Amino acid sequence: MSDVLAPGSVIGIIGGGQLGRMTALAAAPLGYRCHIYTPEENSPASQVAEKTTVASYEDETALAEFAAAVDVITYEFENIPVDTVQRLSKLAPVRPRPSVLAVSQHRVAEKDFARDSGAGTAPYRHVTGLDQLCDAVSEIGRPAVLKTCRFGYDGKGQVKITAETDLAAAWASLKTDDAVLEGFVSFDKEVSVIVARGADGTALAFPVAENHHVDHILSTSTVPASIPEATEKAARATAVALAERLELVGLLAVEMFVTTEGEVLVNEVAPRPHNSGHWTQDGCATCQFEQLVRAVTGLPLGPVDVLFPTVMQNLIGNEADQWLDIAAEPHAKLHLYGKAEARPGRKMGHVNRIRVS
């Protein structure tokens, strides 16, 4: 096939974090080389890649030289200026394409997209000022959560709205004029699905992961999820439908709520590998990082069968200091990210504990 990149081709990865690191590690056995573009010196991804360009996302000269040196471009996080990705797309193939990134960067845009695609969401209203916030709270009710539309993650950029909350103070605390108010839903579980879609339109959804958060940060992902088969099918079908409507080439992570009535509601999407998909490295026939490489290079997608029931645990901050004990566990697979400094709330690595029957 003419659109398949041969081994020896170079994958350009925008972003130097752990997701880029693990993508580069997955690319190497398939014969691909990786070139990282990041503003960060000594990034986790650069430690394992063939080449790194350290420059700002606004450096047009560096971006042009990067695009000329690679055969395809992908990204490992979504907080990249869309203008940067659009500029690169004129110089080299970018997968997923810039329009997919634009949807994922804005919480109202992604919720509108999910609704327009036929997926359920929690009730929400776009809020651009205090008066709108007051109106939205009157419509949606309390409790609710007010979030910035851009750049929030792991609990950052949001405030809970309760019966006691002063709305003026809550609005001022976000320091933005672009926010979304989301109504609380009575949910039984938080789950996620990673779906891959190749250039030929083939889409495959990984099994559903059941997620547990602590202080707004993912703590564990468990596969198989303890949900009915019908819910599993609905969640995977929802993820595939979103990927197809986006005409995605690459990966899409879809975070969802399973309500107490068994309904699946889309919460957020991310067009990249996802923390909740790390279990695939040791518990699945194809890991999410290899699947991304396959999708963007035009290779056939790999099978997504569960090989071992797995619990992925994030190692946050000083939890990574337990590396020696974890390495001694017979069925624990340790993955460290090469970050020099442990800080509270910082993801330093993860461990996959597989169940061998």
GROMACS .gro file of C-alpha atoms in nm:
model
  357
    1MET     CA    1   0.000   0.000   0.000
    2SER     CA    2   0.140   0.336  -0.103
    3ASP     CA    3   0.013   0.514   0.208
    4VAL     CA    4   0.190   0.278   0.450
    5LEU     CA    5   0.511   0.417   0.596
    6ALA     CA    6   0.796   0.168   0.568
    7PRO     CA    7   1.016   0.074   0.864
    8GLY     CA    8   1.288   0.333   0.901
    9SER     CA    9   1.040   0.618   0.857
   10VAL     CA   10   1.037   0.892   1.118
   11ILE     CA   11   0.737   0.970   1.340
   12GLY     CA   12   0.736   1.325   1.468
   13ILE     CA   13   0.579   1.356   1.814
   14ILE     CA   14   0.473   1.696   1.946
   15GLY     CA   15   0.520   1.700   2.322
   16GLY     CA   16   0.790   1.547   2.536
   17GLY     CA   17   0.597   1.385   2.820
   18GLN     CA   18   0.553   1.026   2.927
   19LEU     CA   19   0.295   0.951   2.658
   20GLY     CA   20   0.547   1.049   2.391
   21ARG     CA   21   0.810   0.842   2.571
   22MET     CA   22   0.596   0.529   2.567
   23THR     CA   23   0.494   0.590   2.205
   24ALA     CA   24   0.859   0.609   2.102
   25LEU     CA   25   0.933   0.288   2.291
   26ALA     CA   26   0.645   0.115   2.110
   27ALA     CA   27   0.756   0.245   1.770
   28ALA     CA   28   1.108   0.102   1.793
   29PRO     CA   29   1.017  -0.272   1.767
   30LEU     CA   30   0.818  -0.193   1.452
   31GLY     CA   31   1.125  -0.030   1.298
   32TYR     CA   32   1.018   0.334   1.326
   33ARG     CA   33   1.230   0.618   1.455
   34CYS     CA   34   1.089   0.907   1.657
   35HIS     CA   35   1.169   1.278   1.659
   36ILE     CA   36   1.034   1.476   1.955
   37TYR     CA   37   0.938   1.842   1.941
   38THR     CA   38   0.910   2.001   2.285
   39PRO     CA   39   0.995   2.324   2.467
   40GLU     CA   40   1.128   2.115   2.758
   41GLU     CA   41   1.493   2.022   2.811
   42ASN     CA   42   1.561   1.658   2.906
   43SER     CA   43   1.198   1.557   2.863
   44PRO     CA   44   1.085   1.199   2.935
   45ALA     CA   45   1.027   1.135   2.564
   46SER     CA   46   1.362   1.277   2.454
   47GLN     CA   47   1.544   1.023   2.672
   48VAL     CA   48   1.433   0.737   2.445
   49ALA     CA   49   1.389   0.903   2.105
   50GLU     CA   50   1.641   0.924   1.822
   51LYS     CA   51   1.622   1.303   1.800
   52THR     CA   52   1.468   1.596   1.985
   53THR     CA   53   1.403   1.954   1.880
   54VAL     CA   54   1.380   2.184   2.181
   55ALA     CA   55   1.194   2.497   2.076
   56SER     CA   56   0.875   2.688   2.146
   57TYR     CA   57   0.550   2.600   1.974
   58GLU     CA   58   0.557   2.944   1.810
   59ASP     CA   59   0.904   2.906   1.653
   60GLU     CA   60   0.817   2.891   1.282
   61THR     CA   61   1.172   2.812   1.170
   62ALA     CA   62   1.209   2.522   1.413
   63LEU     CA   63   0.864   2.389   1.322
   64ALA     CA   64   0.948   2.393   0.951
   65GLU     CA   65   1.277   2.212   1.008
   66PHE     CA   66   1.098   1.955   1.227
   67ALA     CA   67   0.831   1.891   0.962
   68ALA     CA   68   1.097   1.847   0.694
   69ALA     CA   69   1.275   1.585   0.904
   70VAL     CA   70   0.977   1.355   0.967
   71ASP     CA   71   0.733   1.146   0.762
   72VAL     CA   72   0.421   1.185   0.977
   73ILE     CA   73   0.335   1.393   1.284
   74THR     CA   74   0.124   1.309   1.587
   75TYR     CA   75   0.092   1.458   1.933
   76GLU     CA   76   0.101   1.326   2.286
   77PHE     CA   77  -0.108   1.588   2.463
   78GLU     CA   78  -0.376   1.828   2.351
   79ASN     CA   79  -0.271   2.158   2.508
   80ILE     CA   80  -0.078   2.259   2.198
   81PRO     CA   81  -0.175   2.571   2.003
   82VAL     CA   82  -0.404   2.465   1.718
   83ASP     CA   83  -0.227   2.724   1.500
   84THR     CA   84   0.097   2.528   1.549
   85VAL     CA   85  -0.062   2.204   1.436
   86GLN     CA   86  -0.235   2.371   1.141
   87ARG     CA   87   0.098   2.518   1.030
   88LEU     CA   88   0.262   2.176   1.053
   89SER     CA   89  -0.024   2.011   0.861
   90LYS     CA   90   0.067   2.219   0.556
   91LEU     CA   91   0.417   2.073   0.564
   92ALA     CA   92   0.364   1.708   0.659
   93PRO     CA   93   0.076   1.467   0.735
   94VAL     CA   94  -0.062   1.530   1.086
   95ARG     CA   95  -0.264   1.252   1.250
   96PRO     CA   96  -0.507   1.316   1.415
   97ARG     CA   97  -0.579   1.623   1.203
   98PRO     CA   98  -0.598   1.975   1.355
   99SER     CA   99  -0.980   1.989   1.358
  100VAL     CA  100  -0.986   1.692   1.599
  101LEU     CA  101  -0.749   1.874   1.831
  102ALA     CA  102  -0.968   2.187   1.821
  103VAL     CA  103  -1.273   1.991   1.941
  104SER     CA  104  -1.084   1.835   2.231
  105GLN     CA  105  -0.935   2.164   2.351
  106HIS     CA  106  -1.265   2.330   2.436
  107ARG     CA  107  -1.505   2.170   2.683
  108VAL     CA  108  -1.820   2.317   2.528
  109ALA     CA  109  -1.707   2.222   2.177
  110GLU     CA  110  -1.645   1.862   2.283
  111LYS     CA  111  -1.979   1.837   2.463
  112ASP     CA  112  -2.162   1.992   2.168
  113PHE     CA  113  -1.985   1.743   1.943
  114ALA     CA  114  -2.081   1.450   2.164
  115ARG     CA  115  -2.445   1.562   2.173
  116ASP     CA  116  -2.452   1.619   1.796
  117SER     CA  117  -2.314   1.267   1.753
  118GLY     CA  118  -2.602   1.119   1.950
  119ALA     CA  119  -2.411   1.056   2.271
  120GLY     CA  120  -2.542   1.153   2.612
  121THR     CA  121  -2.372   1.407   2.839
  122ALA     CA  122  -2.436   1.567   3.175
  123PRO     CA  123  -2.642   1.889   3.149
  124TYR     CA  124  -2.417   2.186   3.070
  125ARG     CA  125  -2.423   2.554   2.979
  126HIS     CA  126  -2.157   2.777   2.824
  127VAL     CA  127  -2.075   3.061   3.064
  128THR     CA  128  -1.892   3.382   2.968
  129GLY     CA  129  -1.983   3.610   3.259
  130LEU     CA  130  -2.130   3.625   3.608
  131ASP     CA  131  -2.484   3.697   3.486
  132GLN     CA  132  -2.472   3.392   3.261
  133LEU     CA  133  -2.341   3.185   3.550
  134CYS     CA  134  -2.634   3.289   3.767
  135ASP     CA  135  -2.877   3.199   3.489
  136ALA     CA  136  -2.704   2.865   3.428
  137VAL     CA  137  -2.714   2.773   3.798
  138SER     CA  138  -3.085   2.858   3.802
  139GLU     CA  139  -3.139   2.622   3.507
  140ILE     CA  140  -2.911   2.335   3.606
  141GLY     CA  141  -2.930   2.363   3.983
  142ARG     CA  142  -2.683   2.284   4.258
  143PRO     CA  143  -2.457   2.100   4.310
  144ALA     CA  144  -2.272   2.162   3.985
  145VAL     CA  145  -1.915   2.221   3.877
  146LEU     CA  146  -1.780   2.528   3.700
  147LYS     CA  147  -1.481   2.461   3.474
  148THR     CA  148  -1.259   2.662   3.245
  149CYS     CA  149  -1.321   2.562   2.884
  150ARG     CA  150  -0.949   2.536   2.812
  151PHE     CA  151  -0.636   2.398   2.976
  152GLY     CA  152  -0.787   2.238   3.284
  153TYR     CA  153  -0.681   1.887   3.385
  154ASP     CA  154  -0.644   1.671   3.699
  155GLY     CA  155  -0.889   1.893   3.885
  156LYS     CA  156  -0.722   2.221   3.790
  157GLY     CA  157  -0.932   2.509   3.660
  158GLN     CA  158  -1.258   2.413   3.825
  159VAL     CA  159  -1.470   2.490   4.129
  160LYS     CA  160  -1.764   2.304   4.281
  161ILE     CA  161  -2.087   2.498   4.309
  162THR     CA  162  -2.284   2.402   4.621
  163ALA     CA  163  -2.574   2.559   4.806
  164GLU     CA  164  -2.325   2.768   5.006
  165THR     CA  165  -2.110   2.884   4.713
  166ASP     CA  166  -2.087   3.257   4.644
  167LEU     CA  167  -2.122   3.269   4.267
  168ALA     CA  168  -1.934   3.597   4.227
  169ALA     CA  169  -1.637   3.458   4.418
  170ALA     CA  170  -1.648   3.131   4.225
  171TRP     CA  171  -1.652   3.314   3.893
  172ALA     CA  172  -1.365   3.543   3.994
  173SER     CA  173  -1.155   3.247   4.108
  174LEU     CA  174  -1.139   3.096   3.758
  175LYS     CA  175  -0.992   3.413   3.603
  176THR     CA  176  -1.155   3.344   3.266
  177ASP     CA  177  -1.442   3.460   3.047
  178ASP     CA  178  -1.483   3.117   2.886
  179ALA     CA  179  -1.623   2.847   3.112
  180VAL     CA  180  -1.882   2.571   3.130
  181LEU     CA  181  -2.122   2.484   3.409
  182GLU     CA  182  -2.185   2.110   3.431
  183GLY     CA  183  -2.465   1.957   3.632
  184PHE     CA  184  -2.388   1.670   3.866
  185VAL     CA  185  -2.510   1.331   3.755
  186SER     CA  186  -2.578   1.036   3.980
  187PHE     CA  187  -2.322   0.793   3.847
  188ASP     CA  188  -2.227   0.444   3.952
  189LYS     CA  189  -1.886   0.425   3.784
  190GLU     CA  190  -1.633   0.627   3.588
  191VAL     CA  191  -1.507   0.441   3.284
  192SER     CA  192  -1.309   0.509   2.969
  193VAL     CA  193  -1.258   0.360   2.625
  194ILE     CA  194  -0.960   0.404   2.396
  195VAL     CA  195  -1.051   0.367   2.029
  196ALA     CA  196  -0.808   0.349   1.739
  197ARG     CA  197  -0.896   0.430   1.380
  198GLY     CA  198  -0.665   0.374   1.088
  199ALA     CA  199  -0.625   0.565   0.766
  200ASP     CA  200  -0.838   0.301   0.591
  201GLY     CA  201  -1.132   0.374   0.824
  202THR     CA  202  -1.095   0.058   1.032
  203ALA     CA  203  -1.183   0.131   1.397
  204LEU     CA  204  -1.120  -0.086   1.703
  205ALA     CA  205  -1.216  -0.003   2.061
  206PHE     CA  206  -1.017  -0.142   2.351
  207PRO     CA  207  -1.212  -0.304   2.636
  208VAL     CA  208  -1.364  -0.064   2.889
  209ALA     CA  209  -1.146   0.043   3.182
  210GLU     CA  210  -1.306   0.116   3.518
  211ASN     CA  211  -1.140   0.420   3.674
  212HIS     CA  212  -1.098   0.541   4.030
  213HIS     CA  213  -0.983   0.895   4.103
  214VAL     CA  214  -0.826   1.043   4.417
  215ASP     CA  215  -0.811   1.422   4.453
  216HIS     CA  216  -0.925   1.453   4.087
  217ILE     CA  217  -0.624   1.249   3.965
  218LEU     CA  218  -0.662   0.901   3.820
  219SER     CA  219  -0.548   0.647   4.079
  220THR     CA  220  -0.635   0.308   3.927
  221SER     CA  221  -0.779   0.162   3.608
  222THR     CA  222  -0.917  -0.191   3.620
  223VAL     CA  223  -0.988  -0.425   3.328
  224PRO     CA  224  -1.225  -0.597   3.290
  225ALA     CA  225  -1.461  -0.332   3.423
  226SER     CA  226  -1.733  -0.454   3.657
  227ILE     CA  227  -2.019  -0.351   3.429
  228PRO     CA  228  -2.286  -0.548   3.242
  229GLU     CA  229  -2.202  -0.672   2.894
  230ALA     CA  230  -2.464  -0.440   2.744
  231THR     CA  231  -2.296  -0.138   2.908
  232GLU     CA  232  -1.956  -0.251   2.782
  233LYS     CA  233  -2.092  -0.274   2.428
  234ALA     CA  234  -2.264   0.064   2.453
  235ALA     CA  235  -1.948   0.238   2.579
  236ARG     CA  236  -1.730   0.088   2.306
  237ALA     CA  237  -1.990   0.167   2.038
  238THR     CA  238  -2.009   0.528   2.158
  239ALA     CA  239  -1.631   0.567   2.134
  240VAL     CA  240  -1.623   0.419   1.782
  241ALA     CA  241  -1.907   0.646   1.669
  242LEU     CA  242  -1.721   0.956   1.792
  243ALA     CA  243  -1.398   0.848   1.622
  244GLU     CA  244  -1.576   0.786   1.294
  245ARG     CA  245  -1.761   1.117   1.301
  246LEU     CA  246  -1.430   1.296   1.362
  247GLU     CA  247  -1.275   1.100   1.073
  248LEU     CA  248  -0.999   1.029   1.320
  249VAL     CA  249  -0.668   0.875   1.224
  250GLY     CA  250  -0.495   0.785   1.549
  251LEU     CA  251  -0.631   0.732   1.899
  252LEU     CA  252  -0.925   0.882   2.083
  253ALA     CA  253  -0.975   0.839   2.457
  254VAL     CA  254  -1.333   0.883   2.574
  255GLU     CA  255  -1.402   0.929   2.945
  256MET     CA  256  -1.757   0.842   3.048
  257PHE     CA  257  -1.992   0.812   3.342
  258VAL     CA  258  -2.211   0.507   3.389
  259THR     CA  259  -2.523   0.632   3.565
  260THR     CA  260  -2.712   0.444   3.831
  261GLU     CA  261  -2.968   0.366   3.558
  262GLY     CA  262  -2.697   0.212   3.339
  263GLU     CA  263  -2.680   0.498   3.088
  264VAL     CA  264  -2.341   0.590   2.939
  265LEU     CA  265  -2.263   0.965   2.936
  266VAL     CA  266  -1.959   1.118   2.765
  267ASN     CA  267  -1.751   1.341   2.992
  268GLU     CA  268  -1.432   1.428   2.802
  269VAL     CA  269  -1.238   1.320   2.493
  270ALA     CA  270  -0.866   1.329   2.418
  271PRO     CA  271  -0.714   1.251   2.076
  272ARG     CA  272  -0.403   1.077   2.208
  273PRO     CA  273  -0.294   0.789   2.432
  274HIS     CA  274  -0.451   0.814   2.775
  275ASN     CA  275  -0.352   0.740   3.132
  276SER     CA  276  -0.642   0.497   3.166
  277GLY     CA  277  -0.508   0.297   2.870
  278HIS     CA  278  -0.173   0.213   3.031
  279TRP     CA  279  -0.308  -0.127   3.136
  280THR     CA  280  -0.281  -0.232   2.771
  281GLN     CA  281   0.100  -0.242   2.792
  282ASP     CA  282   0.091  -0.566   2.989
  283GLY     CA  283  -0.269  -0.686   2.980
  284CYS     CA  284  -0.367  -0.658   2.613
  285ALA     CA  285  -0.265  -0.821   2.285
  286THR     CA  286  -0.173  -0.475   2.148
  287CYS     CA  287  -0.089  -0.179   2.370
  288GLN     CA  288  -0.239   0.164   2.305
  289PHE     CA  289   0.099   0.309   2.209
  290GLU     CA  290   0.169   0.044   1.946
  291GLN     CA  291  -0.186   0.094   1.819
  292LEU     CA  292  -0.121   0.468   1.776
  293VAL     CA  293   0.195   0.391   1.581
  294ARG     CA  294   0.005   0.144   1.364
  295ALA     CA  295  -0.275   0.393   1.297
  296VAL     CA  296  -0.058   0.690   1.199
  297THR     CA  297   0.184   0.488   0.984
  298GLY     CA  298  -0.091   0.303   0.794
  299LEU     CA  299  -0.022  -0.041   0.938
  300PRO     CA  300  -0.315  -0.271   1.012
  301LEU     CA  301  -0.450  -0.224   1.363
  302GLY     CA  302  -0.359  -0.491   1.615
  303PRO     CA  303  -0.601  -0.712   1.811
  304VAL     CA  304  -0.739  -0.574   2.137
  305ASP     CA  305  -0.810  -0.896   2.327
  306VAL     CA  306  -0.748  -0.893   2.702
  307LEU     CA  307  -0.460  -1.129   2.781
  308PHE     CA  308  -0.459  -1.077   3.157
  309PRO     CA  309  -0.702  -0.903   3.390
  310THR     CA  310  -0.506  -0.596   3.496
  311VAL     CA  311  -0.510  -0.319   3.755
  312MET     CA  312  -0.307  -0.014   3.658
  313GLN     CA  313  -0.198   0.205   3.949
  314ASN     CA  314  -0.051   0.551   3.898
  315LEU     CA  315   0.260   0.633   4.099
  316ILE     CA  316   0.205   0.991   4.211
  317GLY     CA  317   0.481   1.199   4.364
  318ASN     CA  318   0.687   1.006   4.618
  319GLU     CA  319   0.493   0.684   4.551
  320ALA     CA  320   0.753   0.616   4.282
  321ASP     CA  321   1.008   0.570   4.561
  322GLN     CA  322   0.851   0.225   4.608
  323TRP     CA  323   1.013   0.110   4.281
  324LEU     CA  324   1.229  -0.158   4.443
  325ASP     CA  325   0.939  -0.319   4.629
  326ILE     CA  326   0.724  -0.308   4.316
  327ALA     CA  327   1.000  -0.462   4.107
  328ALA     CA  328   1.005  -0.754   4.351
  329GLU     CA  329   0.635  -0.834   4.302
  330PRO     CA  330   0.602  -1.139   4.075
  331HIS     CA  331   0.313  -1.010   3.863
  332ALA     CA  332   0.379  -0.636   3.876
  333LYS     CA  333   0.510  -0.455   3.568
  334LEU     CA  334   0.681  -0.126   3.654
  335HIS     CA  335   0.690   0.171   3.416
  336LEU     CA  336   0.885   0.481   3.525
  337TYR     CA  337   0.888   0.804   3.326
  338GLY     CA  338   1.240   0.936   3.381
  339LYS     CA  339   1.129   1.252   3.557
  340ALA     CA  340   1.400   1.404   3.773
  341GLU     CA  341   1.184   1.560   4.042
  342ALA     CA  342   0.889   1.413   4.230
  343ARG     CA  343   0.624   1.668   4.324
  344PRO     CA  344   0.282   1.628   4.488
  345GLY     CA  345   0.028   1.539   4.220
  346ARG     CA  346   0.294   1.467   3.957
  347LYS     CA  347   0.269   1.136   3.771
  348MET     CA  348   0.609   0.971   3.803
  349GLY     CA  349   0.522   0.629   3.667
  350HIS     CA  350   0.271   0.349   3.692
  351VAL     CA  351   0.253  -0.020   3.772
  352ASN     CA  352   0.040  -0.280   3.597
  353ARG     CA  353  -0.054  -0.570   3.820
  354ILE     CA  354  -0.168  -0.859   3.605
  355ARG     CA  355  -0.367  -1.160   3.722
  356VAL     CA  356  -0.222  -1.484   3.592
  357SER     CA  357  -0.458  -1.778   3.624
   0.00000   0.00000   0.00000
